[in-house]
JSON list of C-alpha atoms in Angstrom, two decimals:
[
{"chain": "A", "resi": 1, "resn": "UNK", "atom": "CA", "xyz": [0.02, -0.28, 0.16]},
{"chain": "A", "resi": 2, "resn": "UNK", "atom": "CA", "xyz": [4.73, 7.47, -3.72]},
{"chain": "A", "resi": 3, "resn": "UNK", "atom": "CA", "xyz": [3.32, 5.87, -0.52]},
{"chain": "A", "resi": 4, "resn": "UNK", "atom": "CA", "xyz": [1.05, 8.30, 0.93]},
{"chain": "A", "resi": 5, "resn": "UNK", "atom": "CA", "xyz": [2.35, 8.07, 4.85]},
{"chain": "A", "resi": 6, "resn": "UNK", "atom": "CA", "xyz": [0.51, 6.07, 7.44]},
{"chain": "A", "resi": 7, "resn": "UNK", "atom": "CA", "xyz": [-2.56, 8.00, 9.35]},
{"chain": "A", "resi": 8, "resn": "UNK", "atom": "CA", "xyz": [-4.89, 7.22, 11.29]},
{"chain": "A", "resi": 9, "resn": "UNK", "atom": "CA", "xyz": [-8.00, 5.93, 10.87]},
{"chain": "A", "resi": 10, "resn": "UNK", "atom": "CA", "xyz": [-10.58, 8.29, 9.42]},
{"chain": "A", "resi": 11, "resn": "UNK", "atom": "CA", "xyz": [-13.44, 9.52, 11.85]},
{"chain": "A", "resi": 12, "resn": "UNK", "atom": "CA", "xyz": [-16.89, 10.29, 10.19]},
{"chain": "A", "resi": 13, "resn": "UNK", "atom": "CA", "xyz": [-17.50, 13.95, 9.19]},
{"chain": "A", "resi": 14, "resn": "UNK", "atom": "CA", "xyz": [-21.19, 14.61, 8.79]},
{"chain": "A", "resi": 15, "resn": "UNK", "atom": "CA", "xyz": [-20.51, 17.80, 7.56]},
{"chain": "A", "resi": 16, "resn": "UNK", "atom": "CA", "xyz": [-18.53, 16.31, 4.62]},
{"chain": "A", "resi": 17, "resn": "UNK", "atom": "CA", "xyz": [-17.52, 13.27, 2.72]},
{"chain": "A", "resi": 18, "resn": "UNK", "atom": "CA", "xyz": [-14.23, 14.54, 1.49]},
{"chain": "A", "resi": 19, "resn": "UNK", "atom": "CA", "xyz": [-11.26, 14.88, 3.97]},
{"chain": "A", "resi": 20, "resn": "UNK", "atom": "CA", "xyz": [-10.79, 16.23, 6.51]},
{"chain": "A", "resi": 21, "resn": "UNK", "atom": "CA", "xyz": [-9.98, 19.63, 7.06]},
{"chain": "A", "resi": 22, "resn": "UNK", "atom": "CA", "xyz": [-6.81, 20.12, 8.90]},
{"chain": "A", "resi": 23, "resn": "UNK", "atom": "CA", "xyz": [-4.44, 23.62, 9.77]},
{"chain": "A", "resi": 24, "resn": "UNK", "atom": "CA", "xyz": [-0.74, 23.44, 8.59]},
{"chain": "A", "resi": 25, "resn": "UNK", "atom": "CA", "xyz": [0.80, 23.15, 11.84]},
{"chain": "A", "resi": 26, "resn": "UNK", "atom": "CA", "xyz": [-1.66, 20.06, 12.84]},
{"chain": "A", "resi": 27, "resn": "UNK", "atom": "CA", "xyz": [-0.88, 18.26, 9.59]},
{"chain": "A", "resi": 28, "resn": "UNK", "atom": "CA", "xyz": [3.09, 18.84, 9.83]},
{"chain": "A", "resi": 29, "resn": "UNK", "atom": "CA", "xyz": [3.12, 17.12, 12.82]},
{"chain": "A", "resi": 30, "resn": "UNK", "atom": "CA", "xyz": [0.88, 14.89, 12.08]},
{"chain": "A", "resi": 31, "resn": "UNK", "atom": "CA", "xyz": [3.02, 14.00, 9.41]},
{"chain": "A", "resi": 32, "resn": "UNK", "atom": "CA", "xyz": [6.53, 14.15, 11.03]},
{"chain": "A", "resi": 33, "resn": "UNK", "atom": "CA", "xyz": [4.91, 11.32, 13.43]},
{"chain": "A", "resi": 34, "resn": "UNK", "atom": "CA", "xyz": [3.39, 8.92, 10.45]},
{"chain": "A", "resi": 35, "resn": "UNK", "atom": "CA", "xyz": [7.20, 9.00, 9.03]},
{"chain": "A", "resi": 36, "resn": "UNK", "atom": "CA", "xyz": [8.46, 8.57, 12.36]},
{"chain": "A", "resi": 37, "resn": "UNK", "atom": "CA", "xyz": [5.86, 5.18, 12.46]},
{"chain": "A", "resi": 38, "resn": "UNK", "atom": "CA", "xyz": [6.84, 4.13, 8.96]},
{"chain": "A", "resi": 39, "resn": "UNK", "atom": "CA", "xyz": [10.86, 4.03, 9.90]},
{"chain": "A", "resi": 40, "resn": "UNK", "atom": "CA", "xyz": [9.45, 2.08, 13.41]},
{"chain": "A", "resi": 41, "resn": "UNK", "atom": "CA", "xyz": [6.97, -0.60, 11.50]},
{"chain": "A", "resi": 42, "resn": "UNK", "atom": "CA", "xyz": [9.53, -1.21, 8.25]},
{"chain": "A", "resi": 43, "resn": "UNK", "atom": "CA", "xyz": [12.40, -1.62, 10.36]},
{"chain": "A", "resi": 44, "resn": "UNK", "atom": "CA", "xyz": [10.70, -3.94, 12.68]},
{"chain": "A", "resi": 45, "resn": "UNK", "atom": "CA", "xyz": [9.04, -6.41, 10.40]},
{"chain": "A", "resi": 46, "resn": "UNK", "atom": "CA", "xyz": [12.62, -6.26, 8.03]},
{"chain": "A", "resi": 47, "resn": "UNK", "atom": "CA", "xyz": [14.43, -7.56, 11.50]},
{"chain": "A", "resi": 48, "resn": "UNK", "atom": "CA", "xyz": [11.46, -9.83, 11.81]},
{"chain": "A", "resi": 49, "resn": "UNK", "atom": "CA", "xyz": [11.47, -10.83, 7.84]},
{"chain": "A", "resi": 50, "resn": "UNK", "atom": "CA", "xyz": [14.85, -11.20, 7.98]},
{"chain": "A", "resi": 51, "resn": "UNK", "atom": "CA", "xyz": [15.19, -14.82, 9.21]},
{"chain": "A", "resi": 52, "resn": "UNK", "atom": "CA", "xyz": [12.83, -15.70, 6.51]},
{"chain": "A", "resi": 53, "resn": "UNK", "atom": "CA", "xyz": [14.38, -14.77, 3.42]},
{"chain": "A", "resi": 54, "resn": "UNK", "atom": "CA", "xyz": [11.73, -16.06, 1.06]},
{"chain": "A", "resi": 55, "resn": "UNK", "atom": "CA", "xyz": [9.30, -13.94, 3.43]},
{"chain": "A", "resi": 56, "resn": "UNK", "atom": "CA", "xyz": [11.55, -10.55, 3.02]},
{"chain": "A", "resi": 57, "resn": "UNK", "atom": "CA", "xyz": [11.92, -11.13, -1.01]},
{"chain": "A", "resi": 58, "resn": "UNK", "atom": "CA", "xyz": [7.63, -11.06, -0.73]},
{"chain": "A", "resi": 59, "resn": "UNK", "atom": "CA", "xyz": [7.72, -8.18, 1.91]},
{"chain": "A", "resi": 60, "resn": "UNK", "atom": "CA", "xyz": [10.00, -6.21, -0.20]},
{"chain": "A", "resi": 61, "resn": "UNK", "atom": "CA", "xyz": [7.94, -6.83, -3.60]},
{"chain": "A", "resi": 62, "resn": "UNK", "atom": "CA", "xyz": [4.56, -5.54, -1.76]},
{"chain": "A", "resi": 63, "resn": "UNK", "atom": "CA", "xyz": [6.91, -2.47, -0.49]},
{"chain": "A", "resi": 64, "resn": "UNK", "atom": "CA", "xyz": [7.36, -1.79, -3.92]},
{"chain": "A", "resi": 65, "resn": "UNK", "atom": "CA", "xyz": [3.83, -2.19, -5.37]},
{"chain": "A", "resi": 66, "resn": "UNK", "atom": "CA", "xyz": [2.68, 0.03, -2.99]},
{"chain": "A", "resi": 67, "resn": "UNK", "atom": "CA", "xyz": [4.66, 3.06, -4.55]},
{"chain": "A", "resi": 68, "resn": "UNK", "atom": "CA", "xyz": [2.50, 2.09, -7.40]},
{"chain": "A", "resi": 69, "resn": "UNK", "atom": "CA", "xyz": [-0.84, 3.12, -5.40]},
{"chain": "A", "resi": 70, "resn": "UNK", "atom": "CA", "xyz": [-1.75, 3.86, -1.48]},
{"chain": "A", "resi": 71, "resn": "UNK", "atom": "CA", "xyz": [-3.67, 1.59, 0.87]},
{"chain": "A", "resi": 72, "resn": "UNK", "atom": "CA", "xyz": [-4.46, 4.61, 2.47]},
{"chain": "A", "resi": 73, "resn": "UNK", "atom": "CA", "xyz": [-6.61, 6.92, 0.30]},
{"chain": "A", "resi": 74, "resn": "UNK", "atom": "CA", "xyz": [-8.51, 4.27, -1.83]},
{"chain": "A", "resi": 75, "resn": "UNK", "atom": "CA", "xyz": [-9.50, 6.15, -5.16]},
{"chain": "A", "resi": 76, "resn": "UNK", "atom": "CA", "xyz": [-12.94, 6.66, -5.65]},
{"chain": "A", "resi": 77, "resn": "UNK", "atom": "CA", "xyz": [-14.22, 5.48, -9.17]},
{"chain": "A", "resi": 78, "resn": "UNK", "atom": "CA", "xyz": [-17.95, 4.18, -10.58]},
{"chain": "A", "resi": 79, "resn": "UNK", "atom": "CA", "xyz": [-16.47, 0.54, -9.62]},
{"chain": "A", "resi": 80, "resn": "UNK", "atom": "CA", "xyz": [-15.80, 1.40, -6.43]},
{"chain": "A", "resi": 81, "resn": "UNK", "atom": "CA", "xyz": [-18.62, 3.13, -5.60]},
{"chain": "A", "resi": 82, "resn": "UNK", "atom": "CA", "xyz": [-20.73, -0.16, -7.09]},
{"chain": "A", "resi": 83, "resn": "UNK", "atom": "CA", "xyz": [-18.54, -2.68, -4.67]},
{"chain": "A", "resi": 84, "resn": "UNK", "atom": "CA", "xyz": [-19.52, -0.66, -1.63]},
{"chain": "A", "resi": 85, "resn": "UNK", "atom": "CA", "xyz": [-22.98, -0.31, -2.35]},
{"chain": "A", "resi": 86, "resn": "UNK", "atom": "CA", "xyz": [-23.25, -3.80, -2.77]},
{"chain": "A", "resi": 87, "resn": "UNK", "atom": "CA", "xyz": [-21.49, -4.34, 0.47]},
{"chain": "A", "resi": 88, "resn": "UNK", "atom": "CA", "xyz": [-23.40, -1.48, 2.01]},
{"chain": "A", "resi": 89, "resn": "UNK", "atom": "CA", "xyz": [-20.49, 0.22, 3.34]},
{"chain": "A", "resi": 90, "resn": "UNK", "atom": "CA", "xyz": [-19.28, 3.47, 3.66]},
{"chain": "A", "resi": 91, "resn": "UNK", "atom": "CA", "xyz": [-16.25, 5.38, 1.90]},
{"chain": "A", "resi": 92, "resn": "UNK", "atom": "CA", "xyz": [-14.62, 5.89, 5.33]},
{"chain": "A", "resi": 93, "resn": "UNK", "atom": "CA", "xyz": [-14.56, 1.96, 5.70]},
{"chain": "A", "resi": 94, "resn": "UNK", "atom": "CA", "xyz": [-12.07, 1.80, 3.86]},
{"chain": "A", "resi": 95, "resn": "UNK", "atom": "CA", "xyz": [-9.61, 4.63, 5.13]},
{"chain": "A", "resi": 96, "resn": "UNK", "atom": "CA", "xyz": [-7.22, 2.44, 7.56]},
{"chain": "A", "resi": 97, "resn": "UNK", "atom": "CA", "xyz": [-4.06, 1.66, 8.30]},
{"chain": "A", "resi": 98, "resn": "UNK", "atom": "CA", "xyz": [-2.36, -1.75, 8.13]},
{"chain": "A", "resi": 99, "resn": "UNK", "atom": "CA", "xyz": [-1.03, -4.34, 10.07]},
{"chain": "A", "resi": 100, "resn": "UNK", "atom": "CA", "xyz": [2.46, -4.53, 10.41]},
{"chain": "A", "resi": 101, "resn": "UNK", "atom": "CA", "xyz": [4.28, -8.09, 10.28]},
{"chain": "A", "resi": 102, "resn": "UNK", "atom": "CA", "xyz": [6.08, -7.78, 13.59]},
{"chain": "A", "resi": 103, "resn": "UNK", "atom": "CA", "xyz": [2.89, -7.00, 15.07]},
{"chain": "A", "resi": 104, "resn": "UNK", "atom": "CA", "xyz": [0.95, -9.24, 13.91]},
{"chain": "A", "resi": 105, "resn": "UNK", "atom": "CA", "xyz": [3.35, -12.41, 14.55]},
{"chain": "A", "resi": 106, "resn": "UNK", "atom": "CA", "xyz": [3.49, -10.62, 18.39]},
{"chain": "A", "resi": 107, "resn": "UNK", "atom": "CA", "xyz": [-0.34, -10.92, 18.47]},
{"chain": "A", "resi": 108, "resn": "UNK", "atom": "CA", "xyz": [-0.67, -14.46, 16.68]},
{"chain": "A", "resi": 109, "resn": "UNK", "atom": "CA", "xyz": [2.00, -16.06, 19.30]},
{"chain": "A", "resi": 110, "resn": "UNK", "atom": "CA", "xyz": [-0.42, -14.66, 22.10]},
{"chain": "A", "resi": 111, "resn": "UNK", "atom": "CA", "xyz": [-3.27, -16.34, 20.10]},
{"chain": "A", "resi": 112, "resn": "UNK", "atom": "CA", "xyz": [-1.26, -20.09, 20.33]},
{"chain": "A", "resi": 113, "resn": "UNK", "atom": "CA", "xyz": [-1.18, -19.66, 16.45]},
{"chain": "A", "resi": 114, "resn": "UNK", "atom": "CA", "xyz": [1.82, -22.12, 15.34]},
{"chain": "A", "resi": 115, "resn": "UNK", "atom": "CA", "xyz": [2.25, -24.75, 12.45]},
{"chain": "A", "resi": 116, "resn": "UNK", "atom": "CA", "xyz": [-0.80, -26.68, 11.46]},
{"chain": "A", "resi": 117, "resn": "UNK", "atom": "CA", "xyz": [-2.80, -23.69, 12.66]},
{"chain": "A", "resi": 118, "resn": "UNK", "atom": "CA", "xyz": [-5.25, -21.63, 9.65]},
{"chain": "A", "resi": 119, "resn": "UNK", "atom": "CA", "xyz": [-5.29, -18.22, 9.96]},
{"chain": "A", "resi": 120, "resn": "UNK", "atom": "CA", "xyz": [-8.34, -16.80, 7.92]},
{"chain": "A", "resi": 121, "resn": "UNK", "atom": "CA", "xyz": [-7.35, -12.62, 7.40]},
{"chain": "A", "resi": 122, "resn": "UNK", "atom": "CA", "xyz": [-10.85, -10.66, 7.14]},
{"chain": "A", "resi": 123, "resn": "UNK", "atom": "CA", "xyz": [-10.28, -7.55, 5.10]},
{"chain": "A", "resi": 124, "resn": "UNK", "atom": "CA", "xyz": [-6.41, -8.52, 4.79]},
{"chain": "A", "resi": 125, "resn": "UNK", "atom": "CA", "xyz": [-5.18, -5.07, 3.00]},
{"chain": "A", "resi": 126, "resn": "UNK", "atom": "CA", "xyz": [-2.00, -5.92, 1.18]},
{"chain": "A", "resi": 127, "resn": "UNK", "atom": "CA", "xyz": [-1.30, -9.26, 2.98]},
{"chain": "A", "resi": 128, "resn": "UNK", "atom": "CA", "xyz": [1.14, -8.20, 6.01]},
{"chain": "A", "resi": 129, "resn": "UNK", "atom": "CA", "xyz": [-0.70, -10.30, 8.38]},
{"chain": "A", "resi": 130, "resn": "UNK", "atom": "CA", "xyz": [-0.30, -12.99, 5.94]},
{"chain": "A", "resi": 131, "resn": "UNK", "atom": "CA", "xyz": [3.19, -12.67, 6.21]},
{"chain": "A", "resi": 132, "resn": "UNK", "atom": "CA", "xyz": [3.26, -13.20, 9.65]},
{"chain": "A", "resi": 133, "resn": "UNK", "atom": "CA", "xyz": [1.16, -16.62, 9.71]},
{"chain": "A", "resi": 134, "resn": "UNK", "atom": "CA", "xyz": [3.88, -18.21, 7.19]},
{"chain": "A", "resi": 135, "resn": "UNK", "atom": "CA", "xyz": [6.28, -16.86, 9.63]},
{"chain": "A", "resi": 136, "resn": "UNK", "atom": "CA", "xyz": [4.83, -19.56, 12.54]},
{"chain": "A", "resi": 137, "resn": "UNK", "atom": "CA", "xyz": [4.27, -21.95, 9.12]},
{"chain": "A", "resi": 138, "resn": "UNK", "atom": "CA", "xyz": [0.14, -21.45, 9.69]},
{"chain": "A", "resi": 139, "resn": "UNK", "atom": "CA", "xyz": [-1.66, -21.65, 6.21]},
{"chain": "A", "resi": 140, "resn": "UNK", "atom": "CA", "xyz": [-3.42, -18.49, 5.83]},
{"chain": "A", "resi": 141, "resn": "UNK", "atom": "CA", "xyz": [-5.94, -16.88, 3.57]},
{"chain": "A", "resi": 142, "resn": "UNK", "atom": "CA", "xyz": [-7.00, -13.38, 3.40]},
{"chain": "A", "resi": 143, "resn": "UNK", "atom": "CA", "xyz": [-10.07, -12.17, 2.01]},
{"chain": "A", "resi": 144, "resn": "UNK", "atom": "CA", "xyz": [-10.68, -8.42, 0.76]},
{"chain": "A", "resi": 145, "resn": "UNK", "atom": "CA", "xyz": [-13.30, -6.73, -0.73]},
{"chain": "A", "resi": 146, "resn": "UNK", "atom": "CA", "xyz": [-11.21, -4.23, -3.04]},
{"chain": "A", "resi": 147, "resn": "UNK", "atom": "CA", "xyz": [-9.58, -6.06, -6.06]},
{"chain": "A", "resi": 148, "resn": "UNK", "atom": "CA", "xyz": [-7.14, -3.29, -6.53]},
{"chain": "A", "resi": 149, "resn": "UNK", "atom": "CA", "xyz": [-5.18, -4.51, -3.59]},
{"chain": "A", "resi": 150, "resn": "UNK", "atom": "CA", "xyz": [-5.66, -8.00, -4.50]},
{"chain": "A", "resi": 151, "resn": "UNK", "atom": "CA", "xyz": [-4.60, -7.63, -8.06]},
{"chain": "A", "resi": 152, "resn": "UNK", "atom": "CA", "xyz": [-1.33, -6.06, -6.53]},
{"chain": "A", "resi": 153, "resn": "UNK", "atom": "CA", "xyz": [-0.35, -8.27, -3.76]},
{"chain": "A", "resi": 154, "resn": "UNK", "atom": "CA", "xyz": [-1.77, -11.49, -4.13]},
{"chain": "A", "resi": 155, "resn": "UNK", "atom": "CA", "xyz": [1.59, -12.45, -6.56]},
{"chain": "A", "resi": 156, "resn": "UNK", "atom": "CA", "xyz": [4.22, -11.93, -4.11]},
{"chain": "A", "resi": 157, "resn": "UNK", "atom": "CA", "xyz": [1.90, -13.20, -1.36]},
{"chain": "A", "resi": 158, "resn": "UNK", "atom": "CA", "xyz": [1.55, -16.37, -3.53]},
{"chain": "A", "resi": 159, "resn": "UNK", "atom": "CA", "xyz": [5.20, -16.93, -3.24]},
{"chain": "A", "resi": 160, "resn": "UNK", "atom": "CA", "xyz": [4.96, -17.39, 0.26]},
{"chain": "A", "resi": 161, "resn": "UNK", "atom": "CA", "xyz": [2.13, -20.13, -0.04]},
{"chain": "A", "resi": 162, "resn": "UNK", "atom": "CA", "xyz": [-0.50, -17.48, 1.38]},
{"chain": "A", "resi": 163, "resn": "UNK", "atom": "CA", "xyz": [-3.77, -16.36, -0.36]},
{"chain": "A", "resi": 164, "resn": "UNK", "atom": "CA", "xyz": [-5.75, -13.34, -1.18]},
{"chain": "A", "resi": 165, "resn": "UNK", "atom": "CA", "xyz": [-8.71, -13.66, -2.64]},
{"chain": "A", "resi": 166, "resn": "UNK", "atom": "CA", "xyz": [-11.29, -10.82, -3.36]},
{"chain": "A", "resi": 167, "resn": "UNK", "atom": "CA", "xyz": [-14.63, -11.62, -1.28]},
{"chain": "A", "resi": 168, "resn": "UNK", "atom": "CA", "xyz": [-17.27, -9.18, 0.90]},
{"chain": "A", "resi": 169, "resn": "UNK", "atom": "CA", "xyz": [-16.61, -10.53, 4.01]},
{"chain": "A", "resi": 170, "resn": "UNK", "atom": "CA", "xyz": [-20.22, -9.70, 5.53]},
{"chain": "A", "resi": 171, "resn": "UNK", "atom": "CA", "xyz": [-21.89, -11.51, 2.40]},
{"chain": "A", "resi": 172, "resn": "UNK", "atom": "CA", "xyz": [-19.63, -14.01, 0.71]},
{"chain": "A", "resi": 173, "resn": "UNK", "atom": "CA", "xyz": [-18.27, -17.72, 2.70]},
{"chain": "A", "resi": 174, "resn": "UNK", "atom": "CA", "xyz": [-15.68, -17.02, 5.03]},
{"chain": "A", "resi": 175, "resn": "UNK", "atom": "CA", "xyz": [-13.71, -20.01, 4.73]},
{"chain": "A", "resi": 176, "resn": "UNK", "atom": "CA", "xyz": [-14.43, -19.99, 8.64]},
{"chain": "A", "resi": 177, "resn": "UNK", "atom": "CA", "xyz": [-15.35, -23.50, 9.19]},
{"chain": "A", "resi": 178, "resn": "UNK", "atom": "CA", "xyz": [-11.29, -25.19, 8.98]},
{"chain": "A", "resi": 179, "resn": "UNK", "atom": "CA", "xyz": [-10.00, -21.91, 10.12]},
{"chain": "A", "resi": 180, "resn": "UNK", "atom": "CA", "xyz": [-8.80, -21.89, 13.85]},
{"chain": "A", "resi": 181, "resn": "UNK", "atom": "CA", "xyz": [-8.04, -18.23, 13.77]},
{"chain": "A", "resi": 182, "resn": "UNK", "atom": "CA", "xyz": [-9.64, -15.39, 12.35]},
{"chain": "A", "resi": 183, "resn": "UNK", "atom": "CA", "xyz": [-7.72, -11.57, 12.44]},
{"chain": "A", "resi": 184, "resn": "UNK", "atom": "CA", "xyz": [-10.02, -8.73, 12.09]},
{"chain": "A", "resi": 185, "resn": "UNK", "atom": "CA", "xyz": [-8.88, -5.05, 11.72]},
{"chain": "A", "resi": 186, "resn": "UNK", "atom": "CA", "xyz": [-12.21, -3.55, 11.74]},
{"chain": "A", "resi": 187, "resn": "UNK", "atom": "CA", "xyz": [-10.53, -0.11, 12.93]},
{"chain": "A", "resi": 188, "resn": "UNK", "atom": "CA", "xyz": [-12.43, 2.39, 11.05]},
{"chain": "A", "resi": 189, "resn": "UNK", "atom": "CA", "xyz": [-15.53, 0.05, 10.19]},
{"chain": "A", "resi": 190, "resn": "UNK", "atom": "CA", "xyz": [-19.33, 1.18, 11.15]},
{"chain": "A", "resi": 191, "resn": "UNK", "atom": "CA", "xyz": [-21.51, -0.47, 14.02]},
{"chain": "A", "resi": 192, "resn": "UNK", "atom": "CA", "xyz": [-23.60, -2.02, 11.58]},
{"chain": "A", "resi": 193, "resn": "UNK", "atom": "CA", "xyz": [-20.27, -3.67, 9.64]},
{"chain": "A", "resi": 194, "resn": "UNK", "atom": "CA", "xyz": [-19.20, -5.24, 12.87]},
{"chain": "A", "resi": 195, "resn": "UNK", "atom": "CA", "xyz": [-22.19, -6.64, 13.53]},
{"chain": "A", "resi": 196, "resn": "UNK", "atom": "CA", "xyz": [-23.00, -8.16, 10.42]},
{"chain": "A", "resi": 197, "resn": "UNK", "atom": "CA", "xyz": [-19.00, -9.78, 10.52]},
{"chain": "A", "resi": 198, "resn": "UNK", "atom": "CA", "xyz": [-19.96, -10.55, 14.51]},
{"chain": "A", "resi": 199, "resn": "UNK", "atom": "CA", "xyz": [-22.90, -12.86, 13.46]},
{"chain": "A", "resi": 200, "resn": "UNK", "atom": "CA", "xyz": [-20.87, -14.42, 9.98]},
{"chain": "A", "resi": 201, "resn": "UNK", "atom": "CA", "xyz": [-18.43, -15.22, 12.74]},
{"chain": "A", "resi": 202, "resn": "UNK", "atom": "CA", "xyz": [-20.68, -17.35, 14.57]},
{"chain": "A", "resi": 203, "resn": "UNK", "atom": "CA", "xyz": [-19.61, -19.89, 11.28]},
{"chain": "A", "resi": 204, "resn": "UNK", "atom": "CA", "xyz": [-16.20, -20.63, 13.43]},
{"chain": "A", "resi": 205, "resn": "UNK", "atom": "CA", "xyz": [-15.83, -23.74, 15.34]},
{"chain": "A", "resi": 206, "resn": "UNK", "atom": "CA", "xyz": [-16.29, -23.93, 18.86]},
{"chain": "A", "resi": 207, "resn": "UNK", "atom": "CA", "xyz": [-12.44, -23.24, 20.38]},
{"chain": "A", "resi": 208, "resn": "UNK", "atom": "CA", "xyz": [-11.60, -20.77, 17.16]},
{"chain": "A", "resi": 209, "resn": "UNK", "atom": "CA", "xyz": [-10.00, -17.75, 18.32]},
{"chain": "A", "resi": 210, "resn": "UNK", "atom": "CA", "xyz": [-10.84, -14.46, 16.69]},
{"chain": "A", "resi": 211, "resn": "UNK", "atom": "CA", "xyz": [-8.85, -11.42, 17.01]},
{"chain": "A", "resi": 212, "resn": "UNK", "atom": "CA", "xyz": [-10.35, -8.10, 16.63]},
{"chain": "A", "resi": 213, "resn": "UNK", "atom": "CA", "xyz": [-8.53, -4.35, 16.89]},
{"chain": "A", "resi": 214, "resn": "UNK", "atom": "CA", "xyz": [-9.93, -1.71, 18.50]},
{"chain": "A", "resi": 215, "resn": "UNK", "atom": "CA", "xyz": [-13.19, -3.00, 19.81]},
{"chain": "A", "resi": 216, "resn": "UNK", "atom": "CA", "xyz": [-13.53, -6.72, 20.97]},
{"chain": "A", "resi": 217, "resn": "UNK", "atom": "CA", "xyz": [-16.85, -8.93, 19.65]},
{"chain": "A", "resi": 218, "resn": "UNK", "atom": "CA", "xyz": [-20.35, -7.50, 20.97]},
{"chain": "A", "resi": 219, "resn": "UNK", "atom": "CA", "xyz": [-22.40, -10.15, 19.40]},
{"chain": "A", "resi": 220, "resn": "UNK", "atom": "CA", "xyz": [-22.79, -13.78, 21.74]},
{"chain": "A", "resi": 221, "resn": "UNK", "atom": "CA", "xyz": [-21.15, -17.10, 21.08]},
{"chain": "A", "resi": 222, "resn": "UNK", "atom": "CA", "xyz": [-17.51, -15.28, 21.98]},
{"chain": "A", "resi": 223, "resn": "UNK", "atom": "CA", "xyz": [-15.23, -14.93, 25.41]},
{"chain": "A", "resi": 224, "resn": "UNK", "atom": "CA", "xyz": [-12.89, -12.99, 25.88]},
{"chain": "A", "resi": 225, "resn": "UNK", "atom": "CA", "xyz": [-9.54, -14.45, 26.60]},
{"chain": "A", "resi": 226, "resn": "UNK", "atom": "CA", "xyz": [-7.02, -11.40, 27.14]},
{"chain": "A", "resi": 227, "resn": "UNK", "atom": "CA", "xyz": [-6.67, -8.15, 25.54]},
{"chain": "A", "resi": 228, "resn": "UNK", "atom": "CA", "xyz": [-3.43, -6.43, 24.42]},
{"chain": "A", "resi": 229, "resn": "UNK", "atom": "CA", "xyz": [-2.03, -3.32, 23.28]},
{"chain": "A", "resi": 230, "resn": "UNK", "atom": "CA", "xyz": [-0.22, -2.98, 19.62]},
{"chain": "A", "resi": 231, "resn": "UNK", "atom": "CA", "xyz": [1.79, -0.52, 17.46]},
{"chain": "A", "resi": 232, "resn": "UNK", "atom": "CA", "xyz": [0.01, -0.21, 14.49]},
{"chain": "A", "resi": 233, "resn": "UNK", "atom": "CA", "xyz": [0.60, 2.03, 11.66]},
{"chain": "A", "resi": 234, "resn": "UNK", "atom": "CA", "xyz": [-1.33, 4.44, 12.91]},
{"chain": "A", "resi": 235, "resn": "UNK", "atom": "CA", "xyz": [0.22, 3.43, 16.78]},
{"chain": "A", "resi": 236, "resn": "UNK", "atom": "CA", "xyz": [-0.63, 2.16, 19.53]},
{"chain": "A", "resi": 237, "resn": "UNK", "atom": "CA", "xyz": [-4.08, 0.41, 19.96]},
{"chain": "A", "resi": 238, "resn": "UNK", "atom": "CA", "xyz": [-5.89, -2.47, 21.80]},
{"chain": "A", "resi": 239, "resn": "UNK", "atom": "CA", "xyz": [-6.43, -6.16, 20.80]},
{"chain": "A", "resi": 240, "resn": "UNK", "atom": "CA", "xyz": [-9.46, -8.18, 21.91]},
{"chain": "A", "resi": 241, "resn": "UNK", "atom": "CA", "xyz": [-8.82, -12.23, 21.89]},
{"chain": "A", "resi": 242, "resn": "UNK", "atom": "CA", "xyz": [-11.89, -14.18, 21.88]},
{"chain": "A", "resi": 243, "resn": "UNK", "atom": "CA", "xyz": [-12.48, -17.81, 22.11]},
{"chain": "A", "resi": 244, "resn": "UNK", "atom": "CA", "xyz": [-16.08, -19.22, 20.12]},
{"chain": "A", "resi": 245, "resn": "UNK", "atom": "CA", "xyz": [-18.17, -20.72, 22.71]},
{"chain": "A", "resi": 246, "resn": "UNK", "atom": "CA", "xyz": [-20.75, -20.94, 19.78]},
{"chain": "A", "resi": 247, "resn": "UNK", "atom": "CA", "xyz": [-24.15, -18.98, 18.76]},
{"chain": "A", "resi": 248, "resn": "UNK", "atom": "CA", "xyz": [-26.13, -18.44, 22.18]},
{"chain": "A", "resi": 249, "resn": "UNK", "atom": "CA", "xyz": [-23.83, -18.24, 24.75]},
{"chain": "A", "resi": 250, "resn": "UNK", "atom": "CA", "xyz": [-22.57, -15.70, 27.07]},
{"chain": "A", "resi": 251, "resn": "UNK", "atom": "CA", "xyz": [-20.56, -12.39, 25.33]},
{"chain": "A", "resi": 252, "resn": "UNK", "atom": "CA", "xyz": [-17.59, -11.31, 25.72]},
{"chain": "A", "resi": 253, "resn": "UNK", "atom": "CA", "xyz": [-16.10, -12.26, 29.19]},
{"chain": "A", "resi": 254, "resn": "UNK", "atom": "CA", "xyz": [-14.05, -10.22, 32.10]},
{"chain": "A", "resi": 255, "resn": "UNK", "atom": "CA", "xyz": [-10.58, -11.66, 31.68]},
{"chain": "A", "resi": 256, "resn": "UNK", "atom": "CA", "xyz": [-8.66, -8.47, 30.24]}
]
């Protein structure tokens, strides 16, 4: 995902659908902060992936392709509008940063992802989290709404054994029945989108670990195992690790 520097997930502005107006001094501060975060995350990813040359090569290919099209500012088009209308989502829900490989690797370890596990990343973007799953030897499937992201990233990811495919996670088959772990960076998702995804997650087998960024799953049938603070491309954020109990059971627990 020249690359626009990562920025905090966009908040809704009832007065306009366009970019928020920011004063020049504040814009400079945000720019410096973003560059610093980018440097830290790039270095962290490089140090982690240096132990896995094949994954490092895929990461470098993804980085080079990010120069062509920024993941942080999707271009409005007739096709994008059509996709959003079909998925009942808002343009602002696409405005989010990504999960660095080093962050995903740390979180997946905490969630017990190992060789033989199967991760499904819902809203995978350019698939950095899939590289972390492959680092641990797990199967990795990413689902991404934007076909443009899939076209640019699926090739390098396929060389690592990861799969990235275009899908609307709120409607399509999530392939969750065989998943041992599900990861969702839903920081920018609307309450309606999160609710629909929460219902879809009930297709997971009991015992499946579900990791969500910023907010826990609010649907019934999930127990919170732990809560962590992790570094993303926009800063520190909370991540919840749940275990699926099944439909009709108690909601999020208090084990924080």
